[in-house]
Short mmCIF file of C-alpha atoms and ligand atoms in Angstrom, two decimals:
data_model
loop_
_atom_site.label_atom_id
_atom_site.label_comp_id
_atom_site.label_asym_id
_atom_site.label_seq_id
_atom_site.Cartn_x
_atom_site.Cartn_y
_atom_site.Cartn_z
CA MET I 1 -10.47 -15.29 -53.99
CA ASP I 2 -14.23 -15.84 -54.00
CA LYS I 3 -16.11 -14.07 -51.26
CA LEU I 4 -17.73 -16.15 -48.52
CA LYS I 5 -21.49 -16.08 -49.02
CA VAL I 6 -23.20 -15.72 -45.64
CA GLY I 7 -26.82 -16.01 -44.49
CA ILE I 8 -28.16 -14.83 -41.13
CA ILE I 9 -30.83 -16.95 -39.43
CA GLY I 10 -33.01 -15.23 -36.79
CA VAL I 11 -32.63 -11.49 -37.34
CA GLY I 12 -33.64 -10.02 -33.98
CA GLY I 13 -31.55 -8.08 -31.48
CA ILE I 14 -28.13 -9.67 -31.64
CA ALA I 15 -28.15 -10.28 -35.40
CA GLN I 16 -28.76 -6.58 -36.01
CA SER I 17 -26.63 -5.10 -33.26
CA ARG I 18 -23.59 -7.34 -33.66
CA HIS I 19 -23.41 -9.83 -36.53
CA ILE I 20 -24.76 -7.94 -39.54
CA PRO I 21 -22.52 -4.87 -38.95
CA ALA I 22 -19.50 -7.09 -38.22
CA PHE I 23 -19.87 -9.25 -41.34
CA GLN I 24 -20.68 -6.26 -43.55
CA ALA I 25 -17.46 -4.61 -42.36
CA LEU I 26 -15.52 -7.52 -43.89
CA GLU I 27 -16.74 -6.67 -47.39
CA ASP I 28 -13.43 -7.65 -49.00
CA ARG I 29 -14.04 -11.28 -47.95
CA VAL I 30 -17.75 -11.62 -47.21
CA GLU I 31 -21.14 -10.95 -48.70
CA ILE I 32 -24.33 -11.32 -46.66
CA ILE I 33 -26.61 -12.58 -49.36
CA ALA I 34 -29.77 -13.44 -47.39
CA VAL I 35 -31.62 -13.52 -44.08
CA GLN I 36 -34.16 -16.01 -42.76
CA ASP I 37 -36.55 -15.60 -39.85
CA VAL I 38 -39.82 -17.26 -38.83
CA ASN I 39 -41.14 -13.71 -38.64
CA GLN I 40 -41.37 -12.86 -42.35
CA ASP I 41 -42.12 -9.19 -41.78
CA ARG I 42 -38.99 -8.84 -39.69
CA ALA I 43 -36.90 -10.69 -42.29
CA LYS I 44 -38.06 -8.30 -45.02
CA GLU I 45 -37.61 -5.24 -42.83
CA VAL I 46 -34.04 -6.24 -41.88
CA ALA I 47 -33.10 -7.14 -45.46
CA ALA I 48 -34.28 -3.71 -46.61
CA LYS I 49 -32.59 -1.86 -43.75
CA TYR I 50 -29.18 -3.50 -44.28
CA ASP I 51 -29.37 -3.77 -48.08
CA ILE I 52 -29.34 -7.58 -48.07
CA PRO I 53 -30.64 -8.97 -51.38
CA ARG I 54 -32.79 -11.97 -50.35
CA THR I 55 -35.06 -13.37 -47.64
CA PHE I 56 -36.08 -16.99 -47.11
CA VAL I 57 -39.04 -18.56 -45.34
CA GLN I 58 -37.36 -21.94 -44.71
CA TYR I 59 -33.75 -22.24 -43.60
CA HIS I 60 -33.24 -25.37 -45.77
CA ASP I 61 -33.85 -23.25 -48.87
CA LEU I 62 -31.20 -20.76 -47.76
CA PHE I 63 -28.46 -23.41 -47.41
CA VAL I 64 -28.26 -23.96 -51.20
CA HIS I 65 -27.17 -20.35 -51.70
CA VAL I 66 -24.58 -19.82 -48.94
CA ASN I 67 -21.21 -21.11 -47.69
CA ALA I 68 -21.85 -20.11 -44.06
CA VAL I 69 -24.66 -19.14 -41.69
CA VAL I 70 -24.86 -17.25 -38.43
CA ILE I 71 -27.56 -18.71 -36.16
CA CYS I 72 -29.21 -16.12 -33.89
CA THR I 73 -32.49 -17.81 -32.96
CA PRO I 74 -33.70 -18.64 -29.44
CA ASN I 75 -31.59 -21.41 -27.86
CA LYS I 76 -34.09 -24.19 -28.56
CA PHE I 77 -33.33 -24.06 -32.30
CA HIS I 78 -29.51 -23.84 -32.14
CA ALA I 79 -28.90 -27.59 -32.39
CA GLU I 80 -31.55 -28.39 -35.00
CA ILE I 81 -30.50 -25.61 -37.39
CA THR I 82 -26.75 -26.16 -36.83
CA VAL I 83 -26.98 -29.87 -37.62
CA ALA I 84 -29.11 -29.20 -40.71
CA ALA I 85 -26.66 -26.55 -41.96
CA LEU I 86 -23.60 -28.75 -41.42
CA GLU I 87 -25.31 -31.69 -43.15
CA ALA I 88 -25.95 -29.34 -46.09
CA GLY I 89 -22.21 -28.53 -46.20
CA VAL I 90 -22.52 -25.04 -44.69
CA HIS I 91 -20.15 -23.57 -42.05
CA VAL I 92 -21.87 -22.38 -38.84
CA LEU I 93 -21.30 -19.60 -36.34
CA CYS I 94 -23.92 -20.33 -33.66
CA GLU I 95 -24.86 -17.86 -30.94
CA LYS I 96 -24.22 -18.77 -27.31
CA PRO I 97 -25.11 -20.88 -25.43
CA MET I 98 -24.06 -23.61 -27.87
CA ALA I 99 -27.38 -25.41 -27.20
CA MET I 100 -29.78 -26.19 -24.37
CA THR I 101 -28.27 -29.56 -23.35
CA THR I 102 -25.04 -31.56 -23.49
CA GLU I 103 -26.67 -34.12 -25.76
CA GLU I 104 -27.59 -31.41 -28.30
CA CYS I 105 -24.00 -30.08 -28.24
CA GLU I 106 -22.64 -33.56 -28.88
CA ARG I 107 -24.90 -33.95 -31.92
CA MET I 108 -23.65 -30.61 -33.26
CA ILE I 109 -20.01 -31.66 -32.83
CA SER I 110 -20.62 -34.99 -34.50
CA ALA I 111 -22.28 -33.23 -37.49
CA ALA I 112 -19.31 -30.84 -37.72
CA LYS I 113 -16.84 -33.73 -37.75
CA GLN I 114 -18.77 -35.58 -40.43
CA SER I 115 -19.14 -32.53 -42.65
CA GLY I 116 -15.59 -31.22 -42.23
CA LYS I 117 -17.10 -27.72 -41.95
CA GLN I 118 -16.37 -25.09 -39.29
CA LEU I 119 -18.55 -24.86 -36.20
CA ALA I 120 -17.88 -21.81 -34.02
CA ILE I 121 -19.78 -20.64 -30.94
CA ALA I 122 -20.21 -16.91 -30.25
CA TYR I 123 -18.44 -16.63 -26.90
CA HIS I 124 -17.10 -13.24 -27.95
CA TYR I 125 -15.81 -12.20 -24.49
CA ARG I 126 -12.61 -14.08 -25.40
CA HIS I 127 -11.91 -11.42 -28.05
CA THR I 128 -12.06 -8.45 -25.65
CA ASP I 129 -8.76 -6.71 -24.88
CA ASN I 130 -8.71 -7.49 -21.17
CA ALA I 131 -9.45 -11.19 -21.81
CA LYS I 132 -6.61 -11.41 -24.34
CA LEU I 133 -4.18 -9.71 -21.95
CA ALA I 134 -5.20 -12.07 -19.14
CA LYS I 135 -4.70 -15.07 -21.44
CA GLN I 136 -1.18 -13.87 -22.25
CA ALA I 137 -0.43 -13.35 -18.53
CA VAL I 138 -1.50 -16.92 -17.72
CA LEU I 139 0.37 -18.39 -20.71
CA HIS I 140 3.55 -16.52 -19.73
CA GLN I 141 3.38 -17.91 -16.20
CA GLU I 142 2.92 -14.46 -14.69
CA ILE I 143 0.63 -15.82 -11.97
CA GLY I 144 2.11 -19.32 -11.79
CA GLU I 145 -0.17 -22.31 -11.44
CA PRO I 146 -3.82 -21.15 -11.15
CA LEU I 147 -5.58 -22.28 -7.96
CA VAL I 148 -8.80 -20.42 -7.15
CA THR I 149 -11.14 -18.69 -9.61
CA ARG I 150 -14.02 -16.36 -8.73
CA VAL I 151 -16.67 -15.49 -11.24
CA GLN I 152 -19.59 -13.09 -10.83
CA ALA I 153 -22.00 -12.20 -13.61
CA LEU I 154 -24.47 -10.07 -11.70
CA ARG I 155 -26.98 -7.69 -13.18
CA ARG I 156 -29.00 -5.51 -10.90
CA ARG I 157 -32.67 -5.77 -11.87
CA LYS I 158 -32.11 -6.37 -15.58
CA VAL I 159 -34.24 -9.24 -16.78
CA PRO I 160 -34.32 -8.99 -20.61
CA GLY I 161 -37.78 -7.63 -21.38
CA TRP I 162 -37.68 -8.54 -25.10
CA GLY I 163 -37.62 -11.84 -26.96
CA VAL I 164 -38.26 -15.12 -25.12
CA PHE I 165 -35.55 -15.01 -22.43
CA THR I 166 -37.87 -15.95 -19.55
CA ASN I 167 -39.37 -18.93 -21.41
CA LYS I 168 -37.81 -22.19 -20.23
CA GLU I 169 -39.11 -24.24 -23.14
CA LEU I 170 -37.43 -21.95 -25.70
CA GLN I 171 -34.27 -20.97 -23.78
CA GLY I 172 -33.54 -23.89 -21.43
CA GLY I 173 -32.85 -21.63 -18.44
CA GLY I 174 -32.38 -18.03 -17.33
CA SER I 175 -29.48 -16.00 -15.97
CA LEU I 176 -27.06 -18.95 -16.02
CA ILE I 177 -27.58 -20.21 -19.56
CA ASP I 178 -27.91 -16.66 -20.88
CA TYR I 179 -25.31 -14.59 -19.02
CA GLY I 180 -23.33 -16.82 -16.64
CA CYS I 181 -22.27 -18.94 -19.63
CA HIS I 182 -20.07 -16.08 -20.96
CA LEU I 183 -17.95 -15.86 -17.83
CA LEU I 184 -17.83 -19.63 -17.38
CA ASP I 185 -16.46 -19.96 -20.92
CA LEU I 186 -13.96 -17.17 -20.41
CA ALA I 187 -12.71 -18.54 -17.09
CA ILE I 188 -12.25 -22.10 -18.41
CA TRP I 189 -10.37 -20.78 -21.46
CA LEU I 190 -8.08 -18.66 -19.26
CA LEU I 191 -7.43 -21.68 -17.03
CA GLY I 192 -6.19 -23.69 -20.02
CA ASP I 193 -9.29 -25.84 -20.59
CA PRO I 194 -9.31 -28.09 -17.50
CA GLU I 195 -11.93 -30.86 -17.21
CA PRO I 196 -14.69 -30.23 -14.64
CA VAL I 197 -15.03 -33.15 -12.21
CA GLU I 198 -17.66 -32.10 -9.68
CA VAL I 199 -20.37 -29.43 -9.65
CA LEU I 200 -22.59 -28.20 -6.82
CA GLY I 201 -25.24 -25.65 -7.68
CA THR I 202 -28.26 -23.80 -6.32
CA THR I 203 -30.72 -21.95 -8.52
CA TYR I 204 -33.51 -19.59 -7.49
CA ASN I 205 -36.72 -18.49 -9.17
CA ARG I 206 -38.27 -16.17 -6.62
CA LEU I 207 -37.71 -12.45 -7.10
CA SER I 208 -38.88 -12.24 -10.64
CA LYS I 209 -42.13 -13.99 -9.79
CA LEU I 210 -43.12 -11.15 -7.48
CA PRO I 211 -45.42 -8.63 -9.14
CA ASN I 212 -44.60 -4.92 -9.38
CA GLN I 213 -40.84 -5.38 -9.41
CA ILE I 214 -38.56 -2.70 -10.80
CA ASN I 215 -36.78 -3.89 -13.95
CA ASP I 216 -34.34 -1.70 -15.87
CA TRP I 217 -34.51 -3.68 -19.15
CA GLY I 218 -38.17 -3.37 -20.08
CA THR I 219 -41.18 -5.32 -18.94
CA PHE I 220 -41.81 -9.04 -18.80
CA ASP I 221 -44.67 -11.18 -17.56
CA HIS I 222 -43.83 -11.97 -13.93
CA ALA I 223 -46.42 -14.74 -13.72
CA THR I 224 -44.86 -16.74 -16.57
CA PHE I 225 -41.25 -16.22 -15.46
CA GLU I 226 -40.07 -19.85 -15.36
CA VAL I 227 -36.28 -19.60 -15.29
CA ASP I 228 -33.50 -18.96 -12.76
CA ASP I 229 -33.07 -15.39 -11.48
CA HIS I 230 -30.08 -16.21 -9.22
CA VAL I 231 -27.53 -19.04 -9.39
CA THR I 232 -24.60 -19.97 -7.19
CA SER I 233 -22.16 -22.79 -7.85
CA TYR I 234 -18.93 -24.43 -6.75
CA ILE I 235 -17.00 -26.30 -9.45
CA THR I 236 -13.85 -28.37 -9.14
CA PHE I 237 -11.53 -29.37 -12.00
CA ASP I 238 -9.23 -32.33 -12.66
CA ASN I 239 -6.06 -30.30 -12.04
CA GLY I 240 -7.18 -29.19 -8.57
CA ILE I 241 -8.49 -25.76 -9.58
CA SER I 242 -11.73 -24.68 -7.90
CA MET I 243 -14.21 -22.05 -9.05
CA GLN I 244 -16.88 -20.10 -7.21
CA MET I 245 -19.50 -18.90 -9.64
CA GLU I 246 -22.46 -16.62 -9.13
CA CYS I 247 -24.82 -15.08 -11.63
CA SER I 248 -28.08 -13.19 -11.68
CA TRP I 249 -30.32 -11.06 -13.87
CA ALA I 250 -32.25 -9.57 -10.99
CA ALA I 251 -29.89 -9.16 -8.06
CA ASN I 252 -30.72 -6.74 -5.26
CA ILE I 253 -27.23 -5.28 -5.10
CA LYS I 254 -25.80 -1.78 -5.32
CA GLU I 255 -24.74 -2.02 -8.97
CA ASP I 256 -24.04 -4.47 -11.81
CA THR I 257 -20.95 -6.53 -11.02
CA ARG I 258 -18.86 -8.38 -13.56
CA HIS I 259 -15.94 -10.11 -11.91
CA LEU I 260 -13.41 -12.72 -12.96
CA SER I 261 -10.30 -13.25 -10.89
CA ILE I 262 -7.74 -16.01 -10.71
CA SER I 263 -5.46 -16.45 -7.74
CA GLY I 264 -2.38 -18.49 -8.60
CA VAL I 265 0.69 -19.78 -6.77
CA ASP I 266 2.91 -16.81 -7.74
CA GLY I 267 0.39 -14.06 -8.43
CA GLY I 268 -3.12 -13.31 -9.54
CA LEU I 269 -5.23 -11.32 -11.92
CA SER I 270 -8.62 -9.67 -12.29
CA LEU I 271 -10.30 -8.63 -15.50
CA TYR I 272 -12.77 -5.83 -14.69
CA PRO I 273 -10.66 -3.70 -14.70
CA PHE I 274 -7.56 -5.59 -15.82
CA GLU I 275 -5.13 -5.93 -12.91
CA LEU I 276 -2.14 -8.17 -12.35
CA TYR I 277 -0.94 -8.95 -8.81
CA GLN I 278 2.70 -10.02 -8.64
CA PRO I 279 4.02 -9.92 -5.07
CA LYS I 280 7.39 -11.34 -6.16
CA LEU I 281 8.08 -8.17 -8.16
CA GLY I 282 7.67 -5.92 -5.14
CA THR I 283 5.09 -3.76 -6.91
CA PHE I 284 2.10 -5.82 -5.92
CA MET I 285 -0.29 -4.45 -8.51
CA ARG I 286 0.00 -3.48 -12.15
CA SER I 287 -3.22 -2.20 -13.66
CA ASP I 288 -4.07 -1.07 -17.12
CA ALA I 289 -7.20 1.03 -17.26
CA LYS I 290 -6.88 1.45 -21.03
CA VAL I 291 -7.51 -2.25 -21.60
CA GLU I 292 -11.24 -2.53 -21.92
CA HIS I 293 -14.08 -5.01 -22.06
CA ASN I 294 -14.93 -3.72 -25.54
CA GLU I 295 -17.70 -6.00 -26.76
CA THR I 296 -18.38 -4.17 -30.00
CA ASN I 297 -14.82 -4.60 -31.16
CA ALA I 298 -14.87 -8.21 -29.95
CA GLY I 299 -17.85 -8.84 -32.25
CA TYR I 300 -15.79 -7.67 -35.24
CA ILE I 301 -12.82 -9.86 -34.28
CA GLN I 302 -15.15 -12.83 -33.78
CA ALA I 303 -16.60 -12.41 -37.29
CA GLU I 304 -13.13 -12.10 -38.81
CA ASN I 305 -11.86 -15.20 -37.00
CA PHE I 306 -14.87 -17.19 -38.23
CA VAL I 307 -14.61 -15.97 -41.83
CA ASP I 308 -10.86 -16.56 -42.04
CA SER I 309 -11.31 -20.05 -40.54
CA CYS I 310 -13.97 -20.85 -43.17
CA LEU I 311 -11.54 -19.63 -45.86
CA GLY I 312 -8.78 -21.87 -44.44
CA GLN I 313 -6.65 -18.92 -43.31
CA ASP I 314 -7.06 -19.08 -39.53
CA GLU I 315 -8.02 -21.40 -36.67
CA LEU I 316 -11.19 -20.92 -34.61
CA VAL I 317 -10.59 -19.29 -31.23
CA VAL I 318 -13.78 -20.77 -29.73
CA LYS I 319 -13.88 -24.47 -30.54
CA PRO I 320 -17.15 -26.41 -30.17
CA GLU I 321 -15.58 -28.95 -27.80
CA GLN I 322 -14.77 -26.06 -25.42
CA ALA I 323 -18.30 -24.64 -25.65
CA LEU I 324 -19.65 -28.12 -24.92
CA LYS I 325 -17.76 -28.06 -21.61
CA VAL I 326 -19.64 -24.90 -20.58
CA THR I 327 -22.98 -26.57 -21.35
CA LYS I 328 -21.91 -29.68 -19.39
CA ILE I 329 -21.33 -27.50 -16.34
CA ILE I 330 -24.61 -25.64 -16.83
CA ASP I 331 -26.50 -28.95 -17.12
CA ALA I 332 -24.77 -30.15 -13.94
CA ILE I 333 -25.65 -26.96 -12.01
CA TYR I 334 -29.32 -27.31 -12.93
CA GLN I 335 -29.24 -31.03 -12.05
CA SER I 336 -27.46 -30.39 -8.76
CA SER I 337 -30.02 -27.77 -7.79
CA ASP I 338 -32.89 -30.13 -8.63
CA THR I 339 -31.47 -33.07 -6.67
CA GLY I 340 -29.79 -31.19 -3.82
CA SER I 341 -26.56 -33.17 -4.39
CA SER I 342 -23.34 -32.44 -6.21
CA VAL I 343 -22.93 -33.93 -9.69
CA LYS I 344 -19.79 -35.90 -10.56
CA LEU I 345 -18.75 -35.56 -14.20
CA LYS I 346 -16.74 -38.22 -15.96
N1 LIG E 1 -23.34 -13.27 -27.52
C1 LIG E 1 -24.13 -12.45 -26.82
O1 LIG E 1 -23.67 -11.65 -26.01
C2 LIG E 1 -25.60 -12.50 -27.05
C3 LIG E 1 -26.41 -11.39 -26.76
C4 LIG E 1 -27.78 -11.47 -27.00
C5 LIG E 1 -28.32 -12.65 -27.49
N2 LIG E 1 -27.52 -13.73 -27.74
C6 LIG E 1 -28.08 -15.01 -28.22
O2 LIG E 1 -28.64 -14.81 -29.52
C7 LIG E 1 -29.84 -15.57 -29.66
C8 LIG E 1 -30.97 -14.62 -30.06
O3 LIG E 1 -31.10 -13.59 -29.10
P1 LIG E 1 -31.74 -12.16 -29.49
O4 LIG E 1 -31.51 -11.27 -28.33
O5 LIG E 1 -31.28 -11.71 -30.82
O6 LIG E 1 -33.28 -12.58 -29.55
P2 LIG E 1 -34.45 -11.87 -30.35
O7 LIG E 1 -35.69 -12.39 -29.75
O8 LIG E 1 -34.21 -10.40 -30.42
O9 LIG E 1 -34.29 -12.45 -31.86
C9 LIG E 1 -34.51 -13.80 -32.18
C10 LIG E 1 -35.01 -13.89 -33.63
O10 LIG E 1 -35.12 -15.27 -34.00
C11 LIG E 1 -36.33 -15.45 -34.71
N3 LIG E 1 -36.69 -16.87 -34.62
C12 LIG E 1 -37.32 -17.51 -33.61
N4 LIG E 1 -37.41 -18.83 -33.88
C13 LIG E 1 -36.81 -19.01 -35.08
C14 LIG E 1 -36.59 -20.15 -35.90
N5 LIG E 1 -36.97 -21.37 -35.52
N6 LIG E 1 -35.98 -19.98 -37.10
C15 LIG E 1 -35.61 -18.73 -37.52
N7 LIG E 1 -35.79 -17.62 -36.78
C16 LIG E 1 -36.37 -17.76 -35.58
C17 LIG E 1 -37.31 -14.50 -34.04
O11 LIG E 1 -38.41 -14.23 -34.88
C18 LIG E 1 -36.41 -13.28 -33.80
O12 LIG E 1 -36.41 -12.40 -34.92
C19 LIG E 1 -30.05 -16.30 -28.33
O13 LIG E 1 -29.54 -17.61 -28.43
C20 LIG E 1 -29.21 -15.51 -27.33
O14 LIG E 1 -28.68 -16.30 -26.28
C21 LIG E 1 -26.19 -13.65 -27.54
#
């Protein structure tokens, strides 16, 4: 079997910490043959560091030499580069969020359909052990019909101080599009992919504008901070499920809080840590502390799922139509906050 030839586009933080090690670990099936970045010095530095043979200045020139690309640029370029890669007949694993708007996601899906190539989105939380156990619990009816979902993606004073995360033009938003999106995706997947019907949202951009604020993840320019630092939302779905969602990069709370719980007709579950509540069994709670939110391992599984799907030996776990749903909700939260009214989705 020929190895899948892979190129990495945008070789900053996540490319180096997650994707390059994960794809290089699959050396029996994959070869990273090149990197491309608008920052040429960085491209050369990364190629040398990871022993990758080539660098490219333009991504179009890279497409001729690869079967697949991993797109790790700021959000603004996800749609443009994905569509160009698919039109060139190249499979794509695109970092999350899928894109900045619903319309961009729809263009990406249409390009994937026309090309017949794989389009995966890097919502890697689905590959963590506790997420997989929760999915099995829901599928095996251990909590019955899901009713109420609570999601919290709260970081205490951790605005990313690197890259362009506080730049609205390049990222499309802040804590919601960057961090909240992971837990939204995970919750919707666990719930069996229901359709959102109505979204009410409130976003804030206050704390991070104040000068002299403590931030645990480096420094950023407070004056140019244009994106949401806190978001709250209430989302209803076509099958009657409701979700309360809250996220922040800069919360004034005791400690970081990652929470996803689903309360169903017969029982419930939480993910952090994994716990299953089954009152019918008498023992109300079964917990498994050994089941972890192991993101590093999830990155390896994500790469393997993508590679094997490109080679026709597996099916993508994160499908683009599902990632589009997350972006639809994010768009609706931002719109609802701007207008002060809920947004009805068709
Ligand atoms: N899945 C996750 O948990 C996770 C974590 C971090 C980042 N991300 C996503 O990965 C993406 C990149 O984040 P990062 O932290 O690596 O950022 P980063 O700033 O560290 O790296 C981005 C790289 O892209 C390059 N770049 C910018 N514009 C480009 C273009 N048009 N073409 C080619 N290269 C370009 C930059 O020079 C830089 O090297 C974002 O979309 C972010 O949301 C996902």
